[in-house]
GROMACS .gro file of C-alpha atoms in nm:
model
  334
    1MET     CA    1   0.664   0.542   0.708
    2ARG     CA    2   0.895   0.587   1.003
    3PHE     CA    3   1.233   0.569   0.830
    4ARG     CA    4   1.562   0.627   1.006
    5ASN     CA    5   1.722   0.965   1.056
    6SER     CA    6   2.035   0.974   0.840
    7LEU     CA    7   2.238   1.108   1.133
    8ALA     CA    8   2.177   0.782   1.317
    9ILE     CA    9   2.263   0.543   1.038
   10GLY     CA   10   2.617   0.484   1.158
   11LEU     CA   11   2.481   0.370   1.494
   12ALA     CA   12   2.201   0.157   1.353
   13VAL     CA   13   2.373  -0.179   1.313
   14LEU     CA   14   2.356  -0.443   1.584
   15THR     CA   15   2.490  -0.796   1.592
   16LEU     CA   16   2.273  -1.077   1.459
   17GLY     CA   17   2.304  -1.413   1.626
   18GLY     CA   18   2.421  -1.687   1.391
   19CYS     CA   19   2.555  -1.663   1.039
   20THR     CA   20   2.428  -1.854   0.738
   21SER     CA   21   2.660  -1.981   0.467
   22THR     CA   22   2.764  -1.737   0.196
   23ILE     CA   23   2.580  -1.766  -0.135
   24ALA     CA   24   2.804  -1.762  -0.442
   25GLY     CA   25   2.733  -1.491  -0.696
   26THR     CA   26   2.908  -1.168  -0.596
   27ALA     CA   27   2.950  -1.000  -0.931
   28ALA     CA   28   3.263  -0.866  -1.098
   29PRO     CA   29   3.241  -0.586  -1.355
   30VAL     CA   30   3.152  -0.710  -1.702
   31PRO     CA   31   3.201  -0.486  -2.006
   32GLY     CA   32   2.870  -0.346  -2.127
   33GLN     CA   33   2.676  -0.435  -1.811
   34GLY     CA   34   2.598  -0.139  -1.590
   35PRO     CA   35   2.797   0.180  -1.531
   36VAL     CA   36   3.126   0.187  -1.345
   37ILE     CA   37   3.061   0.358  -1.011
   38THR     CA   38   3.272   0.674  -1.000
   39LYS     CA   39   3.038   0.897  -0.800
   40ALA     CA   40   2.781   0.811  -0.535
   41GLU     CA   41   2.447   0.888  -0.699
   42PRO     CA   42   2.201   0.644  -0.537
   43CYS     CA   43   1.896   0.789  -0.713
   44THR     CA   44   2.031   0.660  -1.046
   45LEU     CA   45   2.007   0.300  -0.925
   46LEU     CA   46   1.631   0.280  -0.985
   47SER     CA   47   1.478   0.365  -1.320
   48GLU     CA   48   1.134   0.520  -1.360
   49GLU     CA   49   1.011   0.197  -1.515
   50HIS     CA   50   1.131  -0.008  -1.218
   51ALA     CA   51   0.999   0.245  -0.965
   52ASN     CA   52   0.655   0.222  -1.126
   53ALA     CA   53   0.670  -0.157  -1.118
   54LEU     CA   54   0.763  -0.151  -0.748
   55GLY     CA   55   0.491   0.096  -0.652
   56VAL     CA   56   0.717   0.379  -0.531
   57THR     CA   57   0.738   0.742  -0.640
   58TYR     CA   58   0.989   0.861  -0.897
   59PRO     CA   59   1.225   1.040  -0.887
   60GLY     CA   60   1.362   0.968  -0.543
   61ALA     CA   61   1.488   1.229  -0.296
   62GLU     CA   62   1.861   1.218  -0.225
   63ARG     CA   63   2.036   1.282   0.107
   64PRO     CA   64   2.405   1.354   0.058
   65ALA     CA   65   2.676   1.142   0.218
   66LYS     CA   66   2.821   1.243   0.554
   67PRO     CA   67   3.176   1.105   0.546
   68GLU     CA   68   3.259   1.232   0.894
   69GLN     CA   69   2.977   1.018   1.032
   70LYS     CA   70   3.043   0.724   0.797
   71VAL     CA   71   2.704   0.771   0.635
   72PRO     CA   72   2.670   0.703   0.259
   73ALA     CA   73   2.450   0.894   0.017
   74VAL     CA   74   2.089   0.773   0.035
   75CYS     CA   75   1.796   0.802  -0.205
   76ARG     CA   76   1.443   0.762  -0.071
   77PHE     CA   77   1.162   0.650  -0.298
   78ARG     CA   78   0.837   0.712  -0.111
   79GLU     CA   79   0.534   0.487  -0.126
   80LEU     CA   80   0.251   0.596  -0.352
   81GLU     CA   81  -0.024   0.807  -0.199
   82GLY     CA   82  -0.349   0.634  -0.115
   83VAL     CA   83  -0.197   0.286  -0.073
   84ARG     CA   84  -0.235   0.194   0.295
   85LYS     CA   85  -0.027  -0.127   0.288
   86ALA     CA   86   0.276   0.014   0.107
   87SER     CA   87   0.637   0.074   0.211
   88SER     CA   88   0.893   0.335   0.115
   89LEU     CA   89   1.224   0.222  -0.032
   90GLU     CA   90   1.574   0.354   0.042
   91VAL     CA   91   1.886   0.289  -0.166
   92ALA     CA   92   2.226   0.388  -0.028
   93LEU     CA   93   2.548   0.396  -0.235
   94SER     CA   94   2.904   0.437  -0.103
   95LYS     CA   95   3.208   0.513  -0.318
   96ASP     CA   96   3.467   0.565  -0.042
   97LEU     CA   97   3.333   0.372   0.259
   98SER     CA   98   3.362  -0.001   0.305
   99VAL     CA   99   3.066  -0.211   0.406
  100ASN     CA  100   3.260  -0.329   0.712
  101GLU     CA  101   3.323   0.028   0.826
  102TYR     CA  102   2.958   0.114   0.778
  103MET     CA  103   2.836  -0.198   0.953
  104ASN     CA  104   3.091  -0.139   1.229
  105GLY     CA  105   3.194  -0.504   1.245
  106ALA     CA  106   2.846  -0.640   1.306
  107GLN     CA  107   2.794  -1.010   1.243
  108SER     CA  108   2.608  -1.080   0.922
  109GLY     CA  109   2.273  -1.254   0.913
  110GLU     CA  110   2.063  -1.403   0.634
  111LYS     CA  111   2.202  -1.387   0.279
  112PHE     CA  112   2.020  -1.371  -0.054
  113GLY     CA  113   2.161  -1.431  -0.402
  114ILE     CA  114   1.976  -1.179  -0.622
  115GLY     CA  115   2.066  -1.023  -0.954
  116GLY     CA  116   2.420  -1.159  -0.960
  117PHE     CA  117   2.510  -1.033  -0.612
  118THR     CA  118   2.505  -1.167  -0.258
  119TRP     CA  119   2.290  -0.941  -0.039
  120THR     CA  120   2.338  -0.968   0.337
  121ARG     CA  121   2.084  -0.863   0.595
  122TYR     CA  122   2.204  -0.683   0.908
  123ALA     CA  123   2.002  -0.605   1.221
  124THR     CA  124   1.950  -0.239   1.307
  125ILE     CA  125   1.832  -0.042   1.607
  126LEU     CA  126   1.499  -0.005   1.428
  127GLY     CA  127   1.420  -0.368   1.505
  128PRO     CA  128   1.305  -0.670   1.304
  129THR     CA  129   1.026  -0.484   1.124
  130TYR     CA  130   1.299  -0.292   0.935
  131CYS     CA  131   1.514  -0.459   0.667
  132SER     CA  132   1.862  -0.361   0.552
  133LEU     CA  133   2.024  -0.559   0.267
  134SER     CA  134   2.382  -0.478   0.159
  135THR     CA  135   2.624  -0.598  -0.106
  136GLU     CA  136   2.992  -0.511  -0.149
  137LEU     CA  137   3.100  -0.373  -0.487
  138THR     CA  138   3.468  -0.310  -0.412
  139PRO     CA  139   3.667  -0.294  -0.087
  140ASP     CA  140   3.560   0.071  -0.061
  141SER     CA  141   3.209   0.074  -0.203
  142PHE     CA  142   2.877  -0.098  -0.138
  143VAL     CA  143   2.503  -0.068  -0.194
  144GLU     CA  144   2.233  -0.095   0.071
  145ILE     CA  145   1.860  -0.144   0.001
  146SER     CA  146   1.617  -0.084   0.286
  147SER     CA  147   1.246  -0.123   0.343
  148GLU     CA  148   1.011  -0.150   0.638
  149SER     CA  149   0.711  -0.364   0.714
  150PRO     CA  150   0.397  -0.170   0.613
  151ASP     CA  151   0.198  -0.327   0.897
  152HIS     CA  152   0.479  -0.339   1.156
  153THR     CA  153   0.522  -0.716   1.153
  154GLU     CA  154   0.847  -0.909   1.104
  155GLY     CA  155   0.751  -1.140   0.820
  156ASN     CA  156   0.724  -0.886   0.537
  157ALA     CA  157   0.993  -0.632   0.632
  158CYS     CA  158   1.225  -0.741   0.348
  159ASP     CA  159   0.959  -0.791   0.080
  160LEU     CA  160   1.008  -0.458  -0.095
  161ALA     CA  161   1.388  -0.454  -0.052
  162LYS     CA  162   1.415  -0.801  -0.209
  163ALA     CA  163   1.174  -0.707  -0.487
  164ALA     CA  164   1.389  -0.401  -0.565
  165ALA     CA  165   1.723  -0.585  -0.554
  166PRO     CA  166   1.709  -0.717  -0.915
  167ALA     CA  167   1.632  -0.364  -1.041
  168VAL     CA  168   1.918  -0.209  -0.844
  169ALA     CA  169   2.154  -0.492  -0.943
  170SER     CA  170   2.084  -0.428  -1.313
  171LYS     CA  171   2.233  -0.077  -1.269
  172LEU     CA  172   2.554  -0.206  -1.109
  173PRO     CA  173   2.871  -0.331  -1.285
  174GLY     CA  174   2.819  -0.700  -1.358
  175GLY     CA  175   2.454  -0.705  -1.258
  176GLU     CA  176   2.202  -0.923  -1.438
  177GLN     CA  177   2.019  -0.726  -1.705
  178ASN     CA  178   1.651  -0.695  -1.799
  179PRO     CA  179   1.506  -0.812  -1.467
  180GLN     CA  180   1.136  -0.886  -1.428
  181ILE     CA  181   1.017  -0.667  -1.139
  182THR     CA  182   0.710  -0.754  -0.933
  183ALA     CA  183   0.587  -0.545  -0.641
  184PRO     CA  184   0.493  -0.717  -0.312
  185PRO     CA  185   0.120  -0.765  -0.251
  186GLY     CA  186  -0.046  -0.441  -0.142
  187GLN     CA  187   0.245  -0.220  -0.253
  188LYS     CA  188   0.062  -0.088  -0.560
  189PRO     CA  189  -0.300   0.020  -0.607
  190ALA     CA  190  -0.520  -0.261  -0.729
  191GLU     CA  191  -0.630  -0.240  -1.090
  192PRO     CA  192  -1.007  -0.200  -1.139
  193GLY     CA  193  -1.159  -0.539  -1.203
  194GLY     CA  194  -1.451  -0.768  -1.140
  195PRO     CA  195  -1.816  -0.722  -1.229
  196LEU     CA  196  -1.848  -0.374  -1.076
  197VAL     CA  197  -1.650  -0.228  -1.367
  198SER     CA  198  -1.940  -0.292  -1.606
  199THR     CA  199  -2.233  -0.251  -1.365
  200ASP     CA  200  -2.450   0.061  -1.329
  201PRO     CA  201  -2.494   0.160  -0.961
  202CYS     CA  202  -2.826   0.333  -1.037
  203ALA     CA  203  -2.969   0.004  -1.165
  204MET     CA  204  -2.922  -0.163  -0.825
  205LEU     CA  205  -3.258  -0.042  -0.687
  206LYS     CA  206  -3.576  -0.058  -0.893
  207PRO     CA  207  -3.852   0.205  -0.854
  208GLU     CA  208  -4.078  -0.045  -0.677
  209GLN     CA  209  -3.793  -0.117  -0.434
  210THR     CA  210  -3.714   0.248  -0.362
  211ALA     CA  211  -4.083   0.298  -0.285
  212GLN     CA  212  -4.050   0.043  -0.002
  213LEU     CA  213  -3.757   0.247   0.135
  214ARG     CA  214  -3.940   0.581   0.106
  215LEU     CA  215  -3.681   0.707  -0.143
  216ALA     CA  216  -3.709   0.882  -0.480
  217PRO     CA  217  -3.789   0.635  -0.762
  218THR     CA  218  -3.469   0.701  -0.959
  219GLY     CA  219  -3.119   0.776  -0.844
  220GLU     CA  220  -2.867   1.040  -0.949
  221PRO     CA  221  -2.528   0.915  -1.072
  222MET     CA  222  -2.224   1.018  -0.866
  223LYS     CA  223  -1.850   1.015  -0.933
  224SER     CA  224  -1.575   1.060  -0.678
  225THR     CA  225  -1.346   1.361  -0.720
  226SER     CA  226  -1.058   1.186  -0.540
  227ASP     CA  227  -1.081   0.834  -0.688
  228PRO     CA  228  -1.151   0.811  -1.063
  229ASN     CA  229  -1.254   0.446  -1.024
  230GLN     CA  230  -1.520   0.518  -0.762
  231VAL     CA  231  -1.871   0.569  -0.898
  232GLY     CA  232  -2.207   0.571  -0.724
  233CYS     CA  233  -2.573   0.662  -0.717
  234GLU     CA  234  -2.781   0.866  -0.472
  235TRP     CA  235  -3.152   0.820  -0.406
  236ALA     CA  236  -3.305   1.125  -0.239
  237ASP     CA  237  -3.516   1.086   0.073
  238THR     CA  238  -3.882   1.192   0.059
  239ASP     CA  239  -3.949   1.318   0.412
  240GLY     CA  240  -3.811   1.671   0.393
  241GLU     CA  241  -3.496   1.819   0.545
  242LYS     CA  242  -3.506   1.609   0.860
  243GLY     CA  243  -3.578   1.245   0.936
  244GLU     CA  244  -3.425   0.992   0.701
  245LYS     CA  245  -3.118   1.084   0.499
  246ALA     CA  246  -3.066   1.015   0.128
  247LEU     CA  247  -2.918   0.675   0.048
  248ASP     CA  248  -2.580   0.670  -0.128
  249LEU     CA  249  -2.452   0.358  -0.304
  250TRP     CA  250  -2.083   0.348  -0.400
  251PHE     CA  251  -1.890   0.105  -0.618
  252TYR     CA  252  -1.517   0.062  -0.546
  253PRO     CA  253  -1.382  -0.162  -0.827
  254ALA     CA  254  -1.020  -0.138  -0.705
  255THR     CA  255  -1.050  -0.120  -0.324
  256ALA     CA  256  -1.063  -0.397  -0.064
  257MET     CA  257  -1.343  -0.368   0.189
  258ASP     CA  258  -1.112  -0.305   0.485
  259GLU     CA  259  -0.963  -0.009   0.295
  260THR     CA  260  -1.288   0.150   0.175
  261PRO     CA  261  -1.301   0.508   0.312
  262THR     CA  262  -1.683   0.531   0.308
  263LEU     CA  263  -1.689   0.236   0.550
  264ILE     CA  264  -1.388   0.273   0.778
  265SER     CA  265  -1.476   0.636   0.852
  266GLN     CA  266  -1.805   0.526   1.013
  267GLY     CA  267  -1.669   0.324   1.305
  268GLU     CA  268  -1.615  -0.040   1.397
  269PRO     CA  269  -1.783  -0.303   1.176
  270GLN     CA  270  -2.034  -0.566   1.283
  271ASP     CA  271  -2.127  -0.872   1.082
  272PHE     CA  272  -2.468  -0.856   0.914
  273GLU     CA  273  -2.580  -1.159   0.715
  274SER     CA  274  -2.871  -1.125   0.474
  275GLY     CA  275  -2.990  -1.364   0.206
  276GLY     CA  276  -2.685  -1.581   0.248
  277ARG     CA  277  -2.450  -1.286   0.184
  278LYS     CA  278  -2.209  -1.152   0.443
  279TRP     CA  279  -2.228  -0.776   0.485
  280LYS     CA  280  -2.070  -0.558   0.750
  281ILE     CA  281  -2.243  -0.262   0.914
  282TYR     CA  282  -2.038   0.034   1.033
  283THR     CA  283  -2.170   0.284   1.286
  284GLU     CA  284  -2.075   0.456   1.609
  285SER     CA  285  -2.295   0.508   1.915
  286GLY     CA  286  -2.489   0.831   1.883
  287SER     CA  287  -2.401   0.882   1.517
  288LYS     CA  288  -2.673   0.994   1.277
  289LEU     CA  289  -2.503   0.805   0.994
  290CYS     CA  290  -2.475   0.435   0.918
  291ALA     CA  291  -2.282   0.248   0.648
  292ALA     CA  292  -2.271  -0.107   0.519
  293GLY     CA  293  -2.038  -0.288   0.284
  294ILE     CA  294  -1.988  -0.614   0.103
  295ALA     CA  295  -1.683  -0.750  -0.077
  296ILE     CA  296  -1.759  -0.844  -0.438
  297THR     CA  297  -1.402  -0.962  -0.495
  298ALA     CA  298  -1.088  -0.938  -0.281
  299THR     CA  299  -1.020  -0.594  -0.429
  300SER     CA  300  -1.367  -0.458  -0.508
  301THR     CA  301  -1.637  -0.338  -0.270
  302VAL     CA  302  -1.993  -0.210  -0.260
  303ALA     CA  303  -2.066   0.047   0.012
  304ILE     CA  304  -2.390   0.216   0.111
  305ILE     CA  305  -2.441   0.503   0.353
  306ALA     CA  306  -2.762   0.647   0.496
  307GLY     CA  307  -2.887   0.766   0.833
  308ASN     CA  308  -3.148   0.949   1.036
  309LEU     CA  309  -3.099   1.318   1.109
  310ASP     CA  310  -3.356   1.321   1.392
  311ASP     CA  311  -3.297   0.996   1.578
  312PRO     CA  312  -2.948   0.831   1.588
  313ALA     CA  313  -3.112   0.511   1.715
  314LYS     CA  314  -3.277   0.477   1.372
  315ALA     CA  315  -2.959   0.552   1.174
  316CYS     CA  316  -2.927   0.198   1.039
  317GLU     CA  317  -3.295   0.127   0.968
  318VAL     CA  318  -3.287   0.217   0.598
  319ILE     CA  319  -2.955   0.037   0.554
  320LYS     CA  320  -3.091  -0.287   0.698
  321ALA     CA  321  -3.405  -0.258   0.485
  322ALA     CA  322  -3.206  -0.182   0.169
  323VAL     CA  323  -2.958  -0.470   0.195
  324PRO     CA  324  -3.207  -0.751   0.111
  325LEU     CA  325  -3.327  -0.553  -0.191
  326LEU     CA  326  -2.973  -0.486  -0.311
  327ASN     CA  327  -2.888  -0.854  -0.276
  328THR     CA  328  -3.126  -0.935  -0.560
  329ASN     CA  329  -2.956  -0.694  -0.801
  330LEU     CA  330  -2.587  -0.680  -0.707
  331PRO     CA  331  -2.333  -0.908  -0.879
  332PRO     CA  332  -2.246  -1.220  -0.678
  333SER     CA  333  -1.939  -1.216  -0.454
  334SER     CA  334  -1.643  -1.427  -0.553
   0.00000   0.00000   0.00000
């Protein structure tokens, strides 16, 4: 994520054209609801339970306030590792700086009533793919929640900030308690699911089929060391140390096809239809390796990789011969 440098925060706010009507709901302190803010500790505004639900790391990393630069204390909760479409989250808390001072008189933009507070979006020098939502607690204190578009588009810049707002609000005086927190799509790793969870990769090619591919009759089970959900099977080649390479079949029960490392590491995909099923073949010019993949569900993928160590022009031959055979044994796509 390319988050702002804290030294530049005071210069980050620009004027937004137009102002929507204010949404009622700015909270006043209610006995028994949330702590009274006496010290700026932004990392306390997100619990471990809520961080897990939002798909960000816990605990967050705090940057102290810089009063001379009118910069509040900020806590950054990074996105989880291995999730390509995730965003980091930042929560800022001021105890002696007004929101107007911090925003430097910028005109407010869109407003959201969330968790008992009115959250106002302000434009920043980081552009429309960055989202800053703020709410005033007292004349001299406020909270800001910030997120950034994971794919650098405008439409989803505020998704994580808005998803986090109920959690943050529940930690503030007068905030609504016991919020139901849901992460934006793609923010958290997908849970293993679909038919691949209960399917044996080594049963996907029968001995009579491997004979057609000039491979060993039975495969050896494989398990990824980096992804506990990824399992596979390898059928050894039968033509010595050169020529055709062994064929590896991998099941990804919690990974979308466009995020499958076995595939995206092999180059640009090309459509390959076989037996009414839509596969994609991945290879680069001159490469001795070739890969192919098919989506079983939106978040589960089958990938195969093979090649030819002597002749790159033949790298995809075994793959293209194996796909029709696999089609007869693999679970249907949904």
